[in-house]
mmCIF file of C-alpha atoms in Angstrom:
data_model
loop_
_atom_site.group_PDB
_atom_site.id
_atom_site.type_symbol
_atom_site.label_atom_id
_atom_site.label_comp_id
_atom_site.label_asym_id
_atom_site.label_seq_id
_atom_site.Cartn_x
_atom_site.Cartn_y
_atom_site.Cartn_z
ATOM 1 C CA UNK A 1 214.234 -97.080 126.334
ATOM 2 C CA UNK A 2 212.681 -98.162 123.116
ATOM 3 C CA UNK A 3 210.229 -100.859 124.368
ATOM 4 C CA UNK A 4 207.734 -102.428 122.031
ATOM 5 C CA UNK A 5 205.104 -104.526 123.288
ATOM 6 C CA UNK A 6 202.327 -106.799 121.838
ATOM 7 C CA UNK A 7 199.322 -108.662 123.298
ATOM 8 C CA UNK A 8 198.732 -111.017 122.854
ATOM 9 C CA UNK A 9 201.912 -113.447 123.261
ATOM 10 C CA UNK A 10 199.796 -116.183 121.907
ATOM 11 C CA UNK A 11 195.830 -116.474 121.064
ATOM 12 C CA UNK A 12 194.450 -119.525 119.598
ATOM 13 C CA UNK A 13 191.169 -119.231 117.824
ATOM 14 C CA UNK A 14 188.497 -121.384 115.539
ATOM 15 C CA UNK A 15 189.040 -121.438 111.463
ATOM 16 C CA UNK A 16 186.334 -118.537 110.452
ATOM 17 C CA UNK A 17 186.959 -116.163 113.538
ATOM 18 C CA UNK A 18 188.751 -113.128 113.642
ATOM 19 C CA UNK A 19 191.888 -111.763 115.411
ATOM 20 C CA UNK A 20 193.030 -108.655 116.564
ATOM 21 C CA UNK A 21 197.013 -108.112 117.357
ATOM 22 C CA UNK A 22 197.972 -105.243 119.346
ATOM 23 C CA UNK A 23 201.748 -103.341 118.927
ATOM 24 C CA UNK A 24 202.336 -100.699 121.404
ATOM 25 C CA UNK A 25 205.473 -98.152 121.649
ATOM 26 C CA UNK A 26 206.005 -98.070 125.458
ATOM 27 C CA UNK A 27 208.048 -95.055 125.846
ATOM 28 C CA UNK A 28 208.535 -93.208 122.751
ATOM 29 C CA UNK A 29 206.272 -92.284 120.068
ATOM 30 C CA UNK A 30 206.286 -94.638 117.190
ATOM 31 C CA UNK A 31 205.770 -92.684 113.336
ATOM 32 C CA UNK A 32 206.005 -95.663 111.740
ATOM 33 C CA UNK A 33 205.448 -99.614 112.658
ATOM 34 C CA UNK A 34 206.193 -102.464 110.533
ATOM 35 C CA UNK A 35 204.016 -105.930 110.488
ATOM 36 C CA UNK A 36 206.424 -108.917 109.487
ATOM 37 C CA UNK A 37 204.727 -112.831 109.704
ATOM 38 C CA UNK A 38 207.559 -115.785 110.040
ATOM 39 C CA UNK A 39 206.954 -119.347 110.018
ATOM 40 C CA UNK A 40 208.287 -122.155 111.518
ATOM 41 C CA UNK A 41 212.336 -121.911 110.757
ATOM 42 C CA UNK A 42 212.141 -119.155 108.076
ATOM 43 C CA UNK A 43 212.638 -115.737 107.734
ATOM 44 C CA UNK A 44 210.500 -112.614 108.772
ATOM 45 C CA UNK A 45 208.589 -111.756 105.632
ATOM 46 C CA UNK A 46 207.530 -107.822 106.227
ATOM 47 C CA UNK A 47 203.279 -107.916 105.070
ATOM 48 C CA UNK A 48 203.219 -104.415 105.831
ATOM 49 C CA UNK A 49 204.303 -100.972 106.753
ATOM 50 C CA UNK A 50 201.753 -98.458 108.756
ATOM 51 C CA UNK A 51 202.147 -94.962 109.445
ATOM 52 C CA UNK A 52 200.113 -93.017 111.873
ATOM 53 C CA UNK A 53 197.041 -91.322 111.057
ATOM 54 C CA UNK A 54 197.437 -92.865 106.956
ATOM 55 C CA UNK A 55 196.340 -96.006 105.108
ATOM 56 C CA UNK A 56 199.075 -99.305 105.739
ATOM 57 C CA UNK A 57 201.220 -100.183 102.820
ATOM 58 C CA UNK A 58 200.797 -103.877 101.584
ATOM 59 C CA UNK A 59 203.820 -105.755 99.942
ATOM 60 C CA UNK A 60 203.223 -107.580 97.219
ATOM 61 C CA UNK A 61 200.465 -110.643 97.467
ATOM 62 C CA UNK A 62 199.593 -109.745 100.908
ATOM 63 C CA UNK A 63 195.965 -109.419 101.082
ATOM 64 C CA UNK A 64 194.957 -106.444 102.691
ATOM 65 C CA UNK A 65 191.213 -107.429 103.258
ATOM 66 C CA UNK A 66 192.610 -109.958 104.794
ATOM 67 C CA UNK A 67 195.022 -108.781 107.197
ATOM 68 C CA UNK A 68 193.586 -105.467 108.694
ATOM 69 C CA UNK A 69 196.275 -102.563 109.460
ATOM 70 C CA UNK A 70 195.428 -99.486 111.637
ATOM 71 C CA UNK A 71 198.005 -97.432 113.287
ATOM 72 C CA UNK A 72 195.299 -94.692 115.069
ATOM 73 C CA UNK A 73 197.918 -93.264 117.123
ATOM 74 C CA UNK A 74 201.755 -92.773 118.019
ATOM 75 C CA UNK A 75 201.522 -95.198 120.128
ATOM 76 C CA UNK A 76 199.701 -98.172 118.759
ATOM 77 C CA UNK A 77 198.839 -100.411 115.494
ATOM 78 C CA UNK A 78 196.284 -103.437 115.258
ATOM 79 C CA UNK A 79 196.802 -106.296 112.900
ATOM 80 C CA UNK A 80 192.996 -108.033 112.473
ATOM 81 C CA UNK A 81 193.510 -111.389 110.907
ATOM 82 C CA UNK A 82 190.026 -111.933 109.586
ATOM 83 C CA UNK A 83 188.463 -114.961 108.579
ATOM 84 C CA UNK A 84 191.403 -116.746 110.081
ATOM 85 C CA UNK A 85 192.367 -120.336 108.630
ATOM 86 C CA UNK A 86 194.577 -122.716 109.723
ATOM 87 C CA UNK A 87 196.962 -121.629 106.838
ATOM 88 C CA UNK A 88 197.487 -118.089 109.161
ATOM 89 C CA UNK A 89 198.679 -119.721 111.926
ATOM 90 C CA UNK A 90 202.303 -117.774 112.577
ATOM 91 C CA UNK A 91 204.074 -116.079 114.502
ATOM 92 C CA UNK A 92 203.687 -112.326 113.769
ATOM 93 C CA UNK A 93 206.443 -109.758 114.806
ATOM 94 C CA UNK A 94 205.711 -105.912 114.518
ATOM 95 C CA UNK A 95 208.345 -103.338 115.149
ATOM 96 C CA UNK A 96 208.403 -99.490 114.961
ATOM 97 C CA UNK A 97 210.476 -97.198 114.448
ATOM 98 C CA UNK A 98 210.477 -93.562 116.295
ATOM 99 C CA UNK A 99 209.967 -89.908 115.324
ATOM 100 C CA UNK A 100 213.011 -88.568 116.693
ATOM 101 C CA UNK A 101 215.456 -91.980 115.833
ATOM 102 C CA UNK A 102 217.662 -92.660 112.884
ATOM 103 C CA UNK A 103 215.939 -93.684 109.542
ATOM 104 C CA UNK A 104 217.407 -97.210 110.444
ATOM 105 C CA UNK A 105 216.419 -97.743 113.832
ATOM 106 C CA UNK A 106 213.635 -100.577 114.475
ATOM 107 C CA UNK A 107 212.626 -101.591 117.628
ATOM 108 C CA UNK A 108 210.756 -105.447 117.600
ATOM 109 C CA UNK A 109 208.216 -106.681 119.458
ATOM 110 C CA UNK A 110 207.815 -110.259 121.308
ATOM 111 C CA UNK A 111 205.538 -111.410 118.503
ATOM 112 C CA UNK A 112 202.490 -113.041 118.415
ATOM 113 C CA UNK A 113 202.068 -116.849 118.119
ATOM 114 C CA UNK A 114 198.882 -117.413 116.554
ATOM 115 C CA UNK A 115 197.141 -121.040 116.564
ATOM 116 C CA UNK A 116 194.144 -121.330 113.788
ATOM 117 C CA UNK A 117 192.324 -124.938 114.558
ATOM 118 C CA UNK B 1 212.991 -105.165 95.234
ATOM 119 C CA UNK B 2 215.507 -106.399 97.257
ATOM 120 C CA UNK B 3 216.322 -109.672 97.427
ATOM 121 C CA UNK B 4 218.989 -110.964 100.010
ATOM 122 C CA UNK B 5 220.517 -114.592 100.299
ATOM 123 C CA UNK B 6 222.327 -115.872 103.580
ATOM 124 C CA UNK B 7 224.833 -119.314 103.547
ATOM 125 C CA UNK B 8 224.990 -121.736 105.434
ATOM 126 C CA UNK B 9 221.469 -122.496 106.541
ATOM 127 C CA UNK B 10 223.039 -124.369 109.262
ATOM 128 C CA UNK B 11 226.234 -124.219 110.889
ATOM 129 C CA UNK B 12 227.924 -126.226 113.449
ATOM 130 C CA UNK B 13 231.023 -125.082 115.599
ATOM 131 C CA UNK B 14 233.131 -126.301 118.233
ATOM 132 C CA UNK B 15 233.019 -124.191 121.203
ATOM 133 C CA UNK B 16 236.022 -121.799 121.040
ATOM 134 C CA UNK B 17 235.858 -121.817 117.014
ATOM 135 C CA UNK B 18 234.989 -119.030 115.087
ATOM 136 C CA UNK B 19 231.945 -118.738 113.228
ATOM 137 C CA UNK B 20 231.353 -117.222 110.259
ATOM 138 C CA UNK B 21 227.760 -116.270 108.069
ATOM 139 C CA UNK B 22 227.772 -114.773 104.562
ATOM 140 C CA UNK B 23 225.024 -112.647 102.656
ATOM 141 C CA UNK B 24 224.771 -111.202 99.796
ATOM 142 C CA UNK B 25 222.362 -108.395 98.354
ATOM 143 C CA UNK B 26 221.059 -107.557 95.125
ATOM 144 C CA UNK B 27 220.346 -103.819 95.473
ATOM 145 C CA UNK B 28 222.875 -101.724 95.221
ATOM 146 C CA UNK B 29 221.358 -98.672 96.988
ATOM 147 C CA UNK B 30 221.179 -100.637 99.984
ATOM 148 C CA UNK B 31 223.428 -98.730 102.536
ATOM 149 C CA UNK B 32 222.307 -100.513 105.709
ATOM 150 C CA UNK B 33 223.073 -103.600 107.067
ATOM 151 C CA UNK B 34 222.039 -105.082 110.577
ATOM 152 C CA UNK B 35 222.688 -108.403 112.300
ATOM 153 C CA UNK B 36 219.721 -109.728 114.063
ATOM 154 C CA UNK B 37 220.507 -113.006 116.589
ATOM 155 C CA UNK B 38 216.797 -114.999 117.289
ATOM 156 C CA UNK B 39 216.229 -117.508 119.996
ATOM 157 C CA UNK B 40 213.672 -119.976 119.523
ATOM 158 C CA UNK B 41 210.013 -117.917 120.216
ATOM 159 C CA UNK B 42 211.681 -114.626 120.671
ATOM 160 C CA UNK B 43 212.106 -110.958 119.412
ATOM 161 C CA UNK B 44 214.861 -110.749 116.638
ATOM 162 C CA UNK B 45 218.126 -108.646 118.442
ATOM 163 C CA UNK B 46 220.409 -106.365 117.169
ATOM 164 C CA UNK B 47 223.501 -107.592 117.479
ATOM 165 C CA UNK B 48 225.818 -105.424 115.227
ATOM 166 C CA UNK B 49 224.852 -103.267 111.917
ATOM 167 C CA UNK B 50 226.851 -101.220 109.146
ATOM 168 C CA UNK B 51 226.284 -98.799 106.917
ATOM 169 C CA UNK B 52 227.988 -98.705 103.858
ATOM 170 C CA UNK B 53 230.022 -95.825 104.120
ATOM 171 C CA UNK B 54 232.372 -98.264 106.442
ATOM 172 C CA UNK B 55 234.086 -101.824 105.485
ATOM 173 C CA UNK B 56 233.864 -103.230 108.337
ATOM 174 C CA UNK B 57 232.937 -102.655 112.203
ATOM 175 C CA UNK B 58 233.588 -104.842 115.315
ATOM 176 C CA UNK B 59 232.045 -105.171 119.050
ATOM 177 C CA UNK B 60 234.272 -107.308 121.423
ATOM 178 C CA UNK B 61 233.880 -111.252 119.679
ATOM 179 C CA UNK B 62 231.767 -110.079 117.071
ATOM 180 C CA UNK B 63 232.431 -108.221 113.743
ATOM 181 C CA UNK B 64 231.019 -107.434 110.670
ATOM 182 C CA UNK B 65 232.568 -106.931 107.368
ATOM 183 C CA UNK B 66 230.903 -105.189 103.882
ATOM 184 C CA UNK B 67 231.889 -105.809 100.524
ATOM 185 C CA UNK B 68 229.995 -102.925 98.432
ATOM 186 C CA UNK B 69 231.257 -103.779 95.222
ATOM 187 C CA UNK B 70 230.401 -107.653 95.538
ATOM 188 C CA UNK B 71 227.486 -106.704 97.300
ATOM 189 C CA UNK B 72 228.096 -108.956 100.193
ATOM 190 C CA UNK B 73 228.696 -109.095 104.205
ATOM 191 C CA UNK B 74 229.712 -111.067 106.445
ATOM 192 C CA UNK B 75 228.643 -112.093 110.311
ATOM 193 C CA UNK B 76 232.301 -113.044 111.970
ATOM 194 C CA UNK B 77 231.510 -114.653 115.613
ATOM 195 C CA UNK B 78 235.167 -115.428 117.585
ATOM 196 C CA UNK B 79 235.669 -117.816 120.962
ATOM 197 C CA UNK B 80 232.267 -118.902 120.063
ATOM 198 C CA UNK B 81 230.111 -119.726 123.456
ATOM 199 C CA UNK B 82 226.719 -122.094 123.522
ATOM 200 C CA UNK B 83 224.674 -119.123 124.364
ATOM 201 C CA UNK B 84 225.720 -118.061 120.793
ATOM 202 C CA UNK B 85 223.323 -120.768 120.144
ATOM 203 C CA UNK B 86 220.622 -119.157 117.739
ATOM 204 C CA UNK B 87 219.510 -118.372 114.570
ATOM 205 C CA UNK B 88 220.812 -115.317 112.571
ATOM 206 C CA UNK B 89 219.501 -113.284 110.300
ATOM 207 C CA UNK B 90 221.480 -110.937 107.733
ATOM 208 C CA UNK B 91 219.154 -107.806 106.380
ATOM 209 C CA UNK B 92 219.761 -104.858 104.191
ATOM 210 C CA UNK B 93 217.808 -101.586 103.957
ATOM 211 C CA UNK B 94 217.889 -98.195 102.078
ATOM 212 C CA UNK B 95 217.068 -94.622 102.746
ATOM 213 C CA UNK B 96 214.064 -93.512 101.136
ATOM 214 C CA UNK B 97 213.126 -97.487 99.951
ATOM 215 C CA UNK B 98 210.579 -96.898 102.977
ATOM 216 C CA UNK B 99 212.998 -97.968 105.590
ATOM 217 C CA UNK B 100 212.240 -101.684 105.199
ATOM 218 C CA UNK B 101 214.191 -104.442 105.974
ATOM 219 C CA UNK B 102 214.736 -107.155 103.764
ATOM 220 C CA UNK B 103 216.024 -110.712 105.774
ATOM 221 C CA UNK B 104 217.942 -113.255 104.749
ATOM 222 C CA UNK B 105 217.051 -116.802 105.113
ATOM 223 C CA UNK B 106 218.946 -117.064 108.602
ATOM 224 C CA UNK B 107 221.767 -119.488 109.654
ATOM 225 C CA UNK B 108 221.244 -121.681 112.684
ATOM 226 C CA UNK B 109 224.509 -121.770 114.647
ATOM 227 C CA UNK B 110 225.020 -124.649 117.115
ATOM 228 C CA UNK B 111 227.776 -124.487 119.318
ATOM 229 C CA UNK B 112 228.673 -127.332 120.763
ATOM 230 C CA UNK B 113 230.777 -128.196 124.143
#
């Protein structure tokens, strides 16, 4: 149980484009989902924190025009990198946490490895 | 907000050693703590978490120890193996703080034959 997805695994795309990044809760429905980006050999840095059917919450100096958040249902957020540049190129992780779990519990997807050229 | 720090960046054991990675945290209404092993490309895993209303918790060769008043933990690996090969990452959370996680900078932990 507890299986989040995402799709895609990787996606390369031209500086200028945009990018959508699908998280999907498998088999339980997922109240809240988290967006985290992590370079090469550093941490996950969360950019922000979606809950169904509301508005994402940014940290601090992420730009949400930027980085596009919906979470339209229990089962599934977007990230939309827009205007992509070479300086987005990550790996982005989402993870979600259920309605019926512990406060604590986050389940973590296989991330996204995105190429900007 | 949170802020959590994680020593050594690297670390390199004999296979068979122990292994051990510290963190510290600078909130003190953090009262969650997971362990999060990360091969190269892959998800982040649970591996072991506390809360803080224990010291210190253990799963076969791997236990985890929490200092509340020092605000620190610590990752405690025994009869290390190579597949304990990875990088680890320390976090700390908080009810009501939103239910984020805060990482640490993560160790890499080379085991070697």
């Amino acid at each position: 149980g507890a299986v989040v997805s995402q799709h895609p695994s990787r996606v390369i795309c031209k500086s200028g484009t945009s990018v959508k990044i699908e998280c999907r809760s498998l088999d339980f429905q997922a109240t809240t989902m988290f967006w985290y980006r992590q370079f090469p050999k550093k941490s996950l840095m969360l950019m922000a924190t979606s809950n169904e059917g509301s508005k994402a919450t940014y940290e601090q100096g992420v730009e949400k025009d930027k980085f596009l958040i919906n979470h339209a249902s229990l089962t599934l957020s977007t990230l939309t990198v827009t205007s992509a540049h070479p300086e987005d190129s990550s790996f982005y992780i989402c993870s979600a946490r259920g309605s019926g779990g512990v406060w604590y519990e986050q389940y973590f997807g296989p991330g996204t490895r995105l190429t900007v050229t | 907000g949170e802020n959590v720090e994680q020593h050594p960046s690297t670390l390199s054991v004999q296979e068979g050693d122990s292994a051990v990675i510290k963190c510290t945290y600078s909130d003190s209404a953090s009262n969650y703590f997971p362990w999060y092993k990360q091969e190269l490309g892959k998800r982040p895993q649970l591996i072991i978490d506390i809360r803080s209303n224990v010291g210190e918790k253990k799963d076969q060769r791997i236990a985890v120890t929490l200092n509340k008043t020092a605000k620190h933990f610590s990752l405690h690996i025994t009869e290390t193996q190579p597949e304990d090969s990875a990088v680890y990452f320390c976090a700390a959370a908080y009810t009501g703080g939103g239910n984020k996680l805060t990482f640490g900078t993560g160790t890499q932990l080379k085991v070697e034959l």
